[in-house]
Amino acid sequence: MDAPTLCILPGVAVLLDELRFTATTAGGPGGQHVNKVSTKVTLLFDLDGSPSLTEAQKTRLRAALAGRIGKDGVLRVVSQSTRSQSANKELAVDRFAALLREALTPRTPRRKTRATLASKLRRLEGKRQRGAVKRQRTVRHDDGE
């Protein structure tokens, strides 16, 4: 029987067994409820020890998500937007998948383009008009009178 997986991209999937969750009390408003119920969920993913990803993918993720990965090589995703631990867990998994998807999607290379002649002429005409407006604003004093 196959273990449940989280599909990130076609050909890229992470085993759900690799994800660890910790729950803590969330801060902010909520009265007594917020002080006694652990609703804040932190998803932990050991990037270095993951058998689901290739070394090239791990390198790419380290570069793209450097701010979220600790010195121990663990990726952390925190969710505390709802008052339900299970809802926060689902949100953390969704955000984790979105982060990996965005980081692993190859960027399309930028094609160099040149400004058209018409756009250059429009820019210069705009500059001329602006200069004319500023010249009209100046107060001229005649020295002879």
Tab-separated table of N, CA and C in Angstrom:
chain	number	residue	atom	x	y	z
A	1	MET	N	0.840	-1.181	0.000
A	1	MET	CA	0.000	0.000	0.000
A	1	MET	C	0.888	1.248	0.000
A	2	ASP	N	0.569	2.192	-0.874
A	2	ASP	CA	1.353	3.414	-0.989
A	2	ASP	C	1.004	4.368	0.144
A	3	ALA	N	2.029	5.094	0.607
A	3	ALA	CA	1.807	6.107	1.631
A	3	ALA	C	1.159	7.326	0.989
A	4	PRO	N	0.315	8.060	1.720
A	4	PRO	CA	-0.326	9.249	1.146
A	4	PRO	C	0.710	10.319	0.807
A	5	THR	N	0.515	10.941	-0.342
A	5	THR	CA	1.461	11.956	-0.801
A	5	THR	C	0.745	13.267	-1.064
A	6	LEU	N	1.539	14.326	-1.052
A	6	LEU	CA	1.053	15.662	-1.376
A	6	LEU	C	1.673	16.040	-2.711
A	7	CYS	N	0.838	16.168	-3.754
A	7	CYS	CA	1.334	16.485	-5.090
A	7	CYS	C	1.651	17.976	-5.169
A	8	ILE	N	2.898	18.290	-5.514
A	8	ILE	CA	3.341	19.675	-5.626
A	8	ILE	C	3.242	20.134	-7.075
A	9	LEU	N	3.915	19.419	-7.948
A	9	LEU	CA	3.918	19.656	-9.393
A	9	LEU	C	3.839	18.301	-10.073
A	10	PRO	N	3.545	18.245	-11.354
A	10	PRO	CA	3.599	16.953	-12.039
A	10	PRO	C	5.005	16.353	-11.912
A	11	GLY	N	5.080	15.171	-11.347
A	11	GLY	CA	6.366	14.507	-11.157
A	11	GLY	C	7.050	14.834	-9.843
A	12	VAL	N	6.463	15.751	-9.054
A	12	VAL	CA	7.032	16.113	-7.749
A	12	VAL	C	5.956	15.923	-6.693
A	13	ALA	N	6.220	15.004	-5.755
A	13	ALA	CA	5.286	14.749	-4.665
A	13	ALA	C	6.075	14.524	-3.384
A	14	VAL	N	5.503	14.939	-2.280
A	14	VAL	CA	6.136	14.782	-0.968
A	14	VAL	C	5.255	13.858	-0.144
A	15	LEU	N	5.872	12.903	0.533
A	15	LEU	CA	5.122	12.011	1.410
A	15	LEU	C	4.600	12.797	2.607
A	16	LEU	N	3.341	12.590	2.947
A	16	LEU	CA	2.761	13.298	4.089
A	16	LEU	C	3.418	12.875	5.397
A	17	ASP	N	4.039	11.671	5.414
A	17	ASP	CA	4.750	11.214	6.610
A	17	ASP	C	5.974	12.074	6.901
A	18	GLU	N	6.477	12.798	5.903
A	18	GLU	CA	7.659	13.647	6.090
A	18	GLU	C	7.318	14.953	6.805
A	19	LEU	N	6.043	15.305	6.851
A	19	LEU	CA	5.625	16.552	7.489
A	19	LEU	C	5.362	16.312	8.969
A	20	ARG	N	5.944	17.164	9.812
A	20	ARG	CA	5.697	17.110	11.250
A	20	ARG	C	4.939	18.377	11.646
A	21	PHE	N	4.095	18.250	12.626
A	21	PHE	CA	3.302	19.386	13.066
A	21	PHE	C	3.482	19.579	14.570
A	22	THR	N	3.579	20.853	14.974
A	22	THR	CA	3.555	21.181	16.395
A	22	THR	C	2.470	22.225	16.582
A	23	ALA	N	1.780	22.128	17.718
A	23	ALA	CA	0.702	23.074	18.015
A	23	ALA	C	1.053	23.830	19.288
A	24	THR	N	0.861	25.135	19.259
A	24	THR	CA	1.115	25.982	20.421
A	24	THR	C	-0.039	26.971	20.561
A	25	THR	N	-0.054	27.665	21.690
A	25	THR	CA	-1.101	28.664	21.881
A	25	THR	C	-0.782	29.880	21.017
A	26	ALA	N	-1.794	30.362	20.346
A	26	ALA	CA	-1.623	31.517	19.470
A	26	ALA	C	-1.765	32.790	20.279
A	27	GLY	N	-1.072	33.827	19.840
A	27	GLY	CA	-1.194	35.124	20.503
A	27	GLY	C	-2.364	35.906	19.968
A	28	GLY	N	-2.517	37.122	20.449
A	28	GLY	CA	-3.549	38.001	19.930
A	28	GLY	C	-4.833	37.922	20.719
A	29	PRO	N	-5.880	38.607	20.243
A	29	PRO	CA	-7.140	38.667	20.979
A	29	PRO	C	-7.860	37.328	20.972
A	30	GLY	N	-8.749	37.135	21.918
A	30	GLY	CA	-9.523	35.907	21.974
A	30	GLY	C	-9.942	35.555	23.380
A	31	GLY	N	-9.527	36.331	24.355
A	31	GLY	CA	-9.948	36.087	25.727
A	31	GLY	C	-9.315	34.838	26.314
A	32	GLN	N	-10.051	34.165	27.188
A	32	GLN	CA	-9.519	32.987	27.867
A	32	GLN	C	-9.270	31.851	26.897
A	33	HIS	N	-10.068	31.757	25.863
A	33	HIS	CA	-9.947	30.647	24.910
A	33	HIS	C	-8.548	30.567	24.320
A	34	VAL	N	-8.002	31.727	23.934
A	34	VAL	CA	-6.712	31.746	23.260
A	34	VAL	C	-5.589	31.314	24.203
A	35	ASN	N	-5.785	31.465	25.509
A	35	ASN	CA	-4.744	31.126	26.462
A	35	ASN	C	-4.696	29.649	26.819
A	36	LYS	N	-5.765	28.911	26.543
A	36	LYS	CA	-5.799	27.518	26.979
A	36	LYS	C	-5.877	26.508	25.835
A	37	VAL	N	-6.034	26.968	24.592
A	37	VAL	CA	-6.183	26.050	23.472
A	37	VAL	C	-5.026	26.251	22.500
A	38	SER	N	-4.400	25.160	22.102
A	38	SER	CA	-3.265	25.229	21.175
A	38	SER	C	-3.787	25.194	19.745
A	39	THR	N	-3.961	26.367	19.133
A	39	THR	CA	-4.503	26.417	17.783
A	39	THR	C	-3.461	26.809	16.738
A	40	LYS	N	-2.364	27.430	17.157
A	40	LYS	CA	-1.310	27.817	16.215
A	40	LYS	C	-0.557	26.555	15.789
A	41	VAL	N	-0.450	26.352	14.479
A	41	VAL	CA	0.186	25.140	13.954
A	41	VAL	C	1.451	25.521	13.200
A	42	THR	N	2.529	24.799	13.502
A	42	THR	CA	3.785	24.974	12.784
A	42	THR	C	4.080	23.683	12.036
A	43	LEU	N	4.211	23.783	10.716
A	43	LEU	CA	4.563	22.635	9.886
A	43	LEU	C	6.074	22.607	9.764
A	44	LEU	N	6.673	21.454	10.013
A	44	LEU	CA	8.121	21.286	9.918
A	44	LEU	C	8.421	20.260	8.836
A	45	PHE	N	9.316	20.605	7.926
A	45	PHE	CA	9.700	19.714	6.826
A	45	PHE	C	11.212	19.675	6.751
A	46	ASP	N	11.781	18.484	6.986
A	46	ASP	CA	13.234	18.321	6.945
A	46	ASP	C	13.674	18.246	5.485
A	47	LEU	N	14.106	19.384	4.966
A	47	LEU	CA	14.484	19.474	3.560
A	47	LEU	C	15.699	18.604	3.251
A	48	ASP	N	16.694	18.643	4.136
A	48	ASP	CA	17.924	17.885	3.885
A	48	ASP	C	17.682	16.378	3.917
A	49	GLY	N	16.778	15.917	4.779
A	49	GLY	CA	16.556	14.482	4.927
A	49	GLY	C	15.408	13.942	4.100
A	50	SER	N	14.866	14.721	3.201
A	50	SER	CA	13.703	14.287	2.432
A	50	SER	C	14.109	13.357	1.282
A	51	PRO	N	13.554	12.141	1.242
A	51	PRO	CA	13.837	11.238	0.115
A	51	PRO	C	12.979	11.544	-1.114
A	52	SER	N	11.978	12.407	-0.967
A	52	SER	CA	11.046	12.692	-2.060
A	52	SER	C	11.604	13.662	-3.084
A	53	LEU	N	12.609	14.450	-2.705
A	53	LEU	CA	13.117	15.487	-3.598
A	53	LEU	C	14.536	15.150	-4.061
A	54	THR	N	14.855	15.565	-5.282
A	54	THR	CA	16.207	15.375	-5.801
A	54	THR	C	17.128	16.442	-5.224
A	55	GLU	N	18.423	16.249	-5.368
A	55	GLU	CA	19.388	17.232	-4.857
A	55	GLU	C	19.234	18.571	-5.566
A	56	ALA	N	18.942	18.539	-6.865
A	56	ALA	CA	18.750	19.782	-7.617
A	56	ALA	C	17.539	20.547	-7.069
A	57	GLN	N	16.457	19.827	-6.773
A	57	GLN	CA	15.263	20.472	-6.217
A	57	GLN	C	15.549	21.040	-4.827
A	58	LYS	N	16.297	20.296	-4.022
A	58	LYS	CA	16.640	20.774	-2.676
A	58	LYS	C	17.483	22.041	-2.756
A	59	THR	N	18.432	22.075	-3.693
A	59	THR	CA	19.279	23.258	-3.866
A	59	THR	C	18.445	24.457	-4.271
A	60	ARG	N	17.529	24.232	-5.193
A	60	ARG	CA	16.656	25.315	-5.652
A	60	ARG	C	15.773	25.841	-4.520
A	61	LEU	N	15.242	24.915	-3.704
A	61	LEU	CA	14.398	25.314	-2.576
A	61	LEU	C	15.200	26.080	-1.529
A	62	ARG	N	16.440	25.637	-1.271
A	62	ARG	CA	17.283	26.340	-0.301
A	62	ARG	C	17.521	27.781	-0.726
A	63	ALA	N	17.726	27.978	-2.024
A	63	ALA	CA	17.981	29.329	-2.528
A	63	ALA	C	16.710	30.186	-2.474
A	64	ALA	N	15.576	29.614	-2.859
A	64	ALA	CA	14.338	30.393	-2.950
A	64	ALA	C	13.701	30.643	-1.582
A	65	LEU	N	13.842	29.694	-0.656
A	65	LEU	CA	13.159	29.791	0.639
A	65	LEU	C	14.148	29.939	1.791
A	66	ALA	N	15.254	30.609	1.543
A	66	ALA	CA	16.321	30.718	2.543
A	66	ALA	C	15.823	31.334	3.849
A	67	GLY	N	14.901	32.279	3.783
A	67	GLY	CA	14.405	32.930	4.985
A	67	GLY	C	13.541	32.039	5.845
A	68	ARG	N	12.981	30.991	5.285
A	68	ARG	CA	12.095	30.089	6.021
A	68	ARG	C	12.802	28.825	6.495
A	69	ILE	N	14.016	28.604	6.018
A	69	ILE	CA	14.748	27.379	6.370
A	69	ILE	C	15.779	27.731	7.430
A	70	GLY	N	15.757	26.974	8.525
A	70	GLY	CA	16.695	27.215	9.614
A	70	GLY	C	18.061	26.615	9.323
A	71	LYS	N	19.000	26.838	10.237
A	71	LYS	CA	20.351	26.283	10.085
A	71	LYS	C	20.347	24.760	10.096
A	72	ASP	N	19.310	24.183	10.721
A	72	ASP	CA	19.200	22.725	10.790
A	72	ASP	C	18.623	22.118	9.513
A	73	GLY	N	18.298	22.950	8.513
A	73	GLY	CA	17.771	22.448	7.245
A	73	GLY	C	16.292	22.118	7.294
A	74	VAL	N	15.578	22.669	8.272
A	74	VAL	CA	14.148	22.393	8.420
A	74	VAL	C	13.353	23.611	7.945
A	75	LEU	N	12.422	23.359	7.042
A	75	LEU	CA	11.528	24.396	6.531
A	75	LEU	C	10.350	24.530	7.487
A	76	ARG	N	10.036	25.771	7.880
A	76	ARG	CA	8.939	26.018	8.815
A	76	ARG	C	7.852	26.855	8.144
A	77	VAL	N	6.606	26.396	8.307
A	77	VAL	CA	5.449	27.149	7.826
A	77	VAL	C	4.479	27.253	8.996
A	78	VAL	N	4.101	28.476	9.358
A	78	VAL	CA	3.240	28.712	10.518
A	78	VAL	C	1.871	29.182	10.050
A	79	SER	N	0.828	28.666	10.707
A	79	SER	CA	-0.528	29.115	10.423
A	79	SER	C	-1.267	29.309	11.742
A	80	GLN	N	-1.826	30.505	11.934
A	80	GLN	CA	-2.604	30.787	13.138
A	80	GLN	C	-3.789	31.688	12.833
A	81	SER	N	-4.258	31.650	11.578
A	81	SER	CA	-5.297	32.592	11.173
A	81	SER	C	-6.697	32.193	11.638
A	82	THR	N	-6.920	30.909	11.933
A	82	THR	CA	-8.248	30.512	12.409
A	82	THR	C	-8.157	30.048	13.858
A	83	ARG	N	-9.317	29.839	14.488
A	83	ARG	CA	-9.351	29.385	15.872
A	83	ARG	C	-9.433	27.870	15.956
A	84	SER	N	-9.304	27.197	14.818
A	84	SER	CA	-9.375	25.737	14.778
A	84	SER	C	-8.007	25.167	14.424
A	85	GLN	N	-7.541	24.230	15.239
A	85	GLN	CA	-6.238	23.627	14.983
A	85	GLN	C	-6.235	22.853	13.662
A	86	SER	N	-7.313	22.118	13.379
A	86	SER	CA	-7.370	21.329	12.143
A	86	SER	C	-7.405	22.233	10.909
A	87	ALA	N	-8.131	23.356	10.999
A	87	ALA	CA	-8.173	24.295	9.867
A	87	ALA	C	-6.800	24.922	9.650
A	88	ASN	N	-6.118	25.277	10.749
A	88	ASN	CA	-4.774	25.837	10.625
A	88	ASN	C	-3.805	24.817	10.045
A	89	LYS	N	-3.997	23.555	10.379
A	89	LYS	CA	-3.142	22.488	9.836
A	89	LYS	C	-3.323	22.390	8.320
A	90	GLU	N	-4.571	22.432	7.881
A	90	GLU	CA	-4.845	22.380	6.440
A	90	GLU	C	-4.268	23.609	5.733
A	91	LEU	N	-4.426	24.773	6.349
A	91	LEU	CA	-3.875	25.999	5.754
A	91	LEU	C	-2.353	25.932	5.661
A	92	ALA	N	-1.708	25.366	6.683
A	92	ALA	CA	-0.247	25.240	6.673
A	92	ALA	C	0.197	24.305	5.555
A	93	VAL	N	-0.525	23.201	5.361
A	93	VAL	CA	-0.176	22.258	4.284
A	93	VAL	C	-0.377	22.922	2.928
A	94	ASP	N	-1.470	23.670	2.770
A	94	ASP	CA	-1.723	24.365	1.499
A	94	ASP	C	-0.632	25.398	1.217
A	95	ARG	N	-0.241	26.162	2.248
A	95	ARG	CA	0.799	27.172	2.065
A	95	ARG	C	2.153	26.517	1.758
A	96	PHE	N	2.429	25.390	2.421
A	96	PHE	CA	3.655	24.636	2.166
A	96	PHE	C	3.709	24.196	0.698
A	97	ALA	N	2.606	23.627	0.212
A	97	ALA	CA	2.550	23.173	-1.179
A	97	ALA	C	2.711	24.351	-2.141
A	98	ALA	N	2.078	25.485	-1.829
A	98	ALA	CA	2.188	26.667	-2.696
A	98	ALA	C	3.614	27.200	-2.714
A	99	LEU	N	4.277	27.223	-1.552
A	99	LEU	CA	5.664	27.694	-1.496
A	99	LEU	C	6.575	26.816	-2.341
A	100	LEU	N	6.437	25.493	-2.196
A	100	LEU	CA	7.273	24.576	-2.973
A	100	LEU	C	6.967	24.698	-4.464
A	101	ARG	N	5.681	24.816	-4.801
A	101	ARG	CA	5.283	24.926	-6.207
A	101	ARG	C	5.893	26.174	-6.836
A	102	GLU	N	5.818	27.299	-6.116
A	102	GLU	CA	6.357	28.550	-6.652
A	102	GLU	C	7.877	28.487	-6.778
A	103	ALA	N	8.535	27.878	-5.794
A	103	ALA	CA	9.999	27.825	-5.800
A	103	ALA	C	10.529	26.853	-6.857
A	104	LEU	N	9.781	25.798	-7.139
A	104	LEU	CA	10.255	24.781	-8.089
A	104	LEU	C	9.827	25.065	-9.529
A	105	THR	N	8.912	25.989	-9.733
A	105	THR	CA	8.494	26.319	-11.092
A	105	THR	C	9.591	27.134	-11.756
A	106	PRO	N	10.103	26.684	-12.891
A	106	PRO	CA	11.177	27.438	-13.544
A	106	PRO	C	10.703	28.785	-14.046
A	107	ARG	N	11.531	29.779	-13.888
A	107	ARG	CA	11.209	31.132	-14.339
A	107	ARG	C	11.432	31.233	-15.843
A	108	THR	N	10.543	31.946	-16.520
A	108	THR	CA	10.752	32.170	-17.949
A	108	THR	C	11.801	33.268	-18.098
A	109	PRO	N	12.797	33.052	-18.933
A	109	PRO	CA	13.846	34.064	-19.068
A	109	PRO	C	13.300	35.343	-19.693
A	110	ARG	N	13.809	36.468	-19.228
A	110	ARG	CA	13.360	37.756	-19.728
A	110	ARG	C	13.959	38.004	-21.102
A	111	ARG	N	13.106	38.426	-22.030
A	111	ARG	CA	13.585	38.765	-23.366
A	111	ARG	C	13.865	40.252	-23.418
A	112	LYS	N	15.023	40.617	-23.905
A	112	LYS	CA	15.358	42.025	-24.014
A	112	LYS	C	14.477	42.666	-25.084
A	113	THR	N	13.953	43.820	-24.757
A	113	THR	CA	13.133	44.556	-25.722
A	113	THR	C	13.672	45.971	-25.824
A	114	ARG	N	13.362	46.596	-26.933
A	114	ARG	CA	13.784	47.984	-27.137
A	114	ARG	C	12.552	48.856	-27.181
A	115	ALA	N	12.715	50.063	-26.687
A	115	ALA	CA	11.611	51.019	-26.753
A	115	ALA	C	11.372	51.388	-28.213
A	116	THR	N	10.096	51.499	-28.585
A	116	THR	CA	9.778	51.852	-29.966
A	116	THR	C	10.051	53.341	-30.178
A	117	LEU	N	10.200	53.723	-31.427
A	117	LEU	CA	10.425	55.128	-31.761
A	117	LEU	C	9.260	55.982	-31.287
A	118	ALA	N	8.027	55.476	-31.484
A	118	ALA	CA	6.838	56.228	-31.071
A	118	ALA	C	6.848	56.461	-29.557
A	119	SER	N	7.253	55.453	-28.754
A	119	SER	CA	7.263	55.630	-27.303
A	119	SER	C	8.339	56.629	-26.884
A	120	LYS	N	9.471	56.636	-27.598
A	120	LYS	CA	10.525	57.613	-27.296
A	120	LYS	C	10.045	59.029	-27.598
A	121	LEU	N	9.366	59.188	-28.747
A	121	LEU	CA	8.867	60.504	-29.120
A	121	LEU	C	7.796	60.993	-28.144
A	122	ARG	N	6.924	60.077	-27.692
A	122	ARG	CA	5.903	60.449	-26.704
A	122	ARG	C	6.556	60.901	-25.398
A	123	ARG	N	7.596	60.206	-24.968
A	123	ARG	CA	8.292	60.568	-23.740
A	123	ARG	C	8.933	61.947	-23.868
A	124	LEU	N	9.595	62.197	-25.008
A	124	LEU	CA	10.239	63.495	-25.201
A	124	LEU	C	9.219	64.626	-25.309
A	125	GLU	N	8.089	64.354	-25.953
A	125	GLU	CA	7.038	65.371	-26.061
A	125	GLU	C	6.484	65.690	-24.672
A	126	GLY	N	6.296	64.677	-23.853
A	126	GLY	CA	5.829	64.888	-22.483
A	126	GLY	C	6.814	65.728	-21.689
A	127	LYS	N	8.094	65.473	-21.883
A	127	LYS	CA	9.119	66.270	-21.188
A	127	LYS	C	9.076	67.726	-21.642
A	128	ARG	N	8.877	67.938	-22.961
A	128	ARG	CA	8.795	69.306	-23.485
A	128	ARG	C	7.601	70.045	-22.894
A	129	GLN	N	6.461	69.361	-22.824
A	129	GLN	CA	5.265	69.982	-22.268
A	129	GLN	C	5.454	70.324	-20.795
A	130	ARG	N	6.081	69.440	-20.050
A	130	ARG	CA	6.332	69.665	-18.631
A	130	ARG	C	7.249	70.872	-18.441
A	131	GLY	N	8.292	70.933	-19.284
A	131	GLY	CA	9.213	72.068	-19.219
A	131	GLY	C	8.518	73.378	-19.534
A	132	ALA	N	7.600	73.343	-20.517
A	132	ALA	CA	6.867	74.552	-20.882
A	132	ALA	C	5.991	75.015	-19.725
A	133	VAL	N	5.336	74.079	-19.052
A	133	VAL	CA	4.493	74.430	-17.906
A	133	VAL	C	5.346	75.066	-16.821
A	134	LYS	N	6.509	74.512	-16.564
A	134	LYS	CA	7.385	75.054	-15.514
A	134	LYS	C	7.931	76.433	-15.907
A	135	ARG	N	8.222	76.633	-17.203
A	135	ARG	CA	8.702	77.937	-17.655
A	135	ARG	C	7.612	78.991	-17.484
A	136	GLN	N	6.363	78.636	-17.712
A	136	GLN	CA	5.256	79.580	-17.561
A	136	GLN	C	5.039	79.969	-16.105
A	137	ARG	N	5.419	79.122	-15.189
A	137	ARG	CA	5.222	79.402	-13.772
A	137	ARG	C	6.211	80.419	-13.224
A	138	THR	N	7.346	80.570	-13.874
A	138	THR	CA	8.365	81.472	-13.335
A	138	THR	C	7.884	82.914	-13.438
A	139	VAL	N	8.204	83.696	-12.432
A	139	VAL	CA	7.835	85.102	-12.406
A	139	VAL	C	9.017	85.873	-12.956
A	140	ARG	N	8.750	86.679	-14.004
A	140	ARG	CA	9.844	87.448	-14.613
A	140	ARG	C	9.819	88.868	-14.071
A	141	HIS	N	10.978	89.350	-13.612
A	141	HIS	CA	11.088	90.733	-13.110
A	141	HIS	C	11.939	91.532	-14.108
A	142	ASP	N	11.415	92.686	-14.511
A	142	ASP	CA	12.204	93.536	-15.388
A	142	ASP	C	13.100	94.408	-14.523
A	143	ASP	N	14.389	94.463	-14.839
A	143	ASP	CA	15.340	95.221	-14.032
A	143	ASP	C	15.253	96.730	-14.345
A	144	GLY	N	14.844	97.096	-15.559
A	144	GLY	CA	14.877	98.497	-15.982
A	144	GLY	C	13.753	99.332	-15.397
A	145	GLU	N	12.696	98.824	-14.928
A	145	GLU	CA	11.574	99.635	-14.493
A	145	GLU	C	11.482	99.830	-13.017
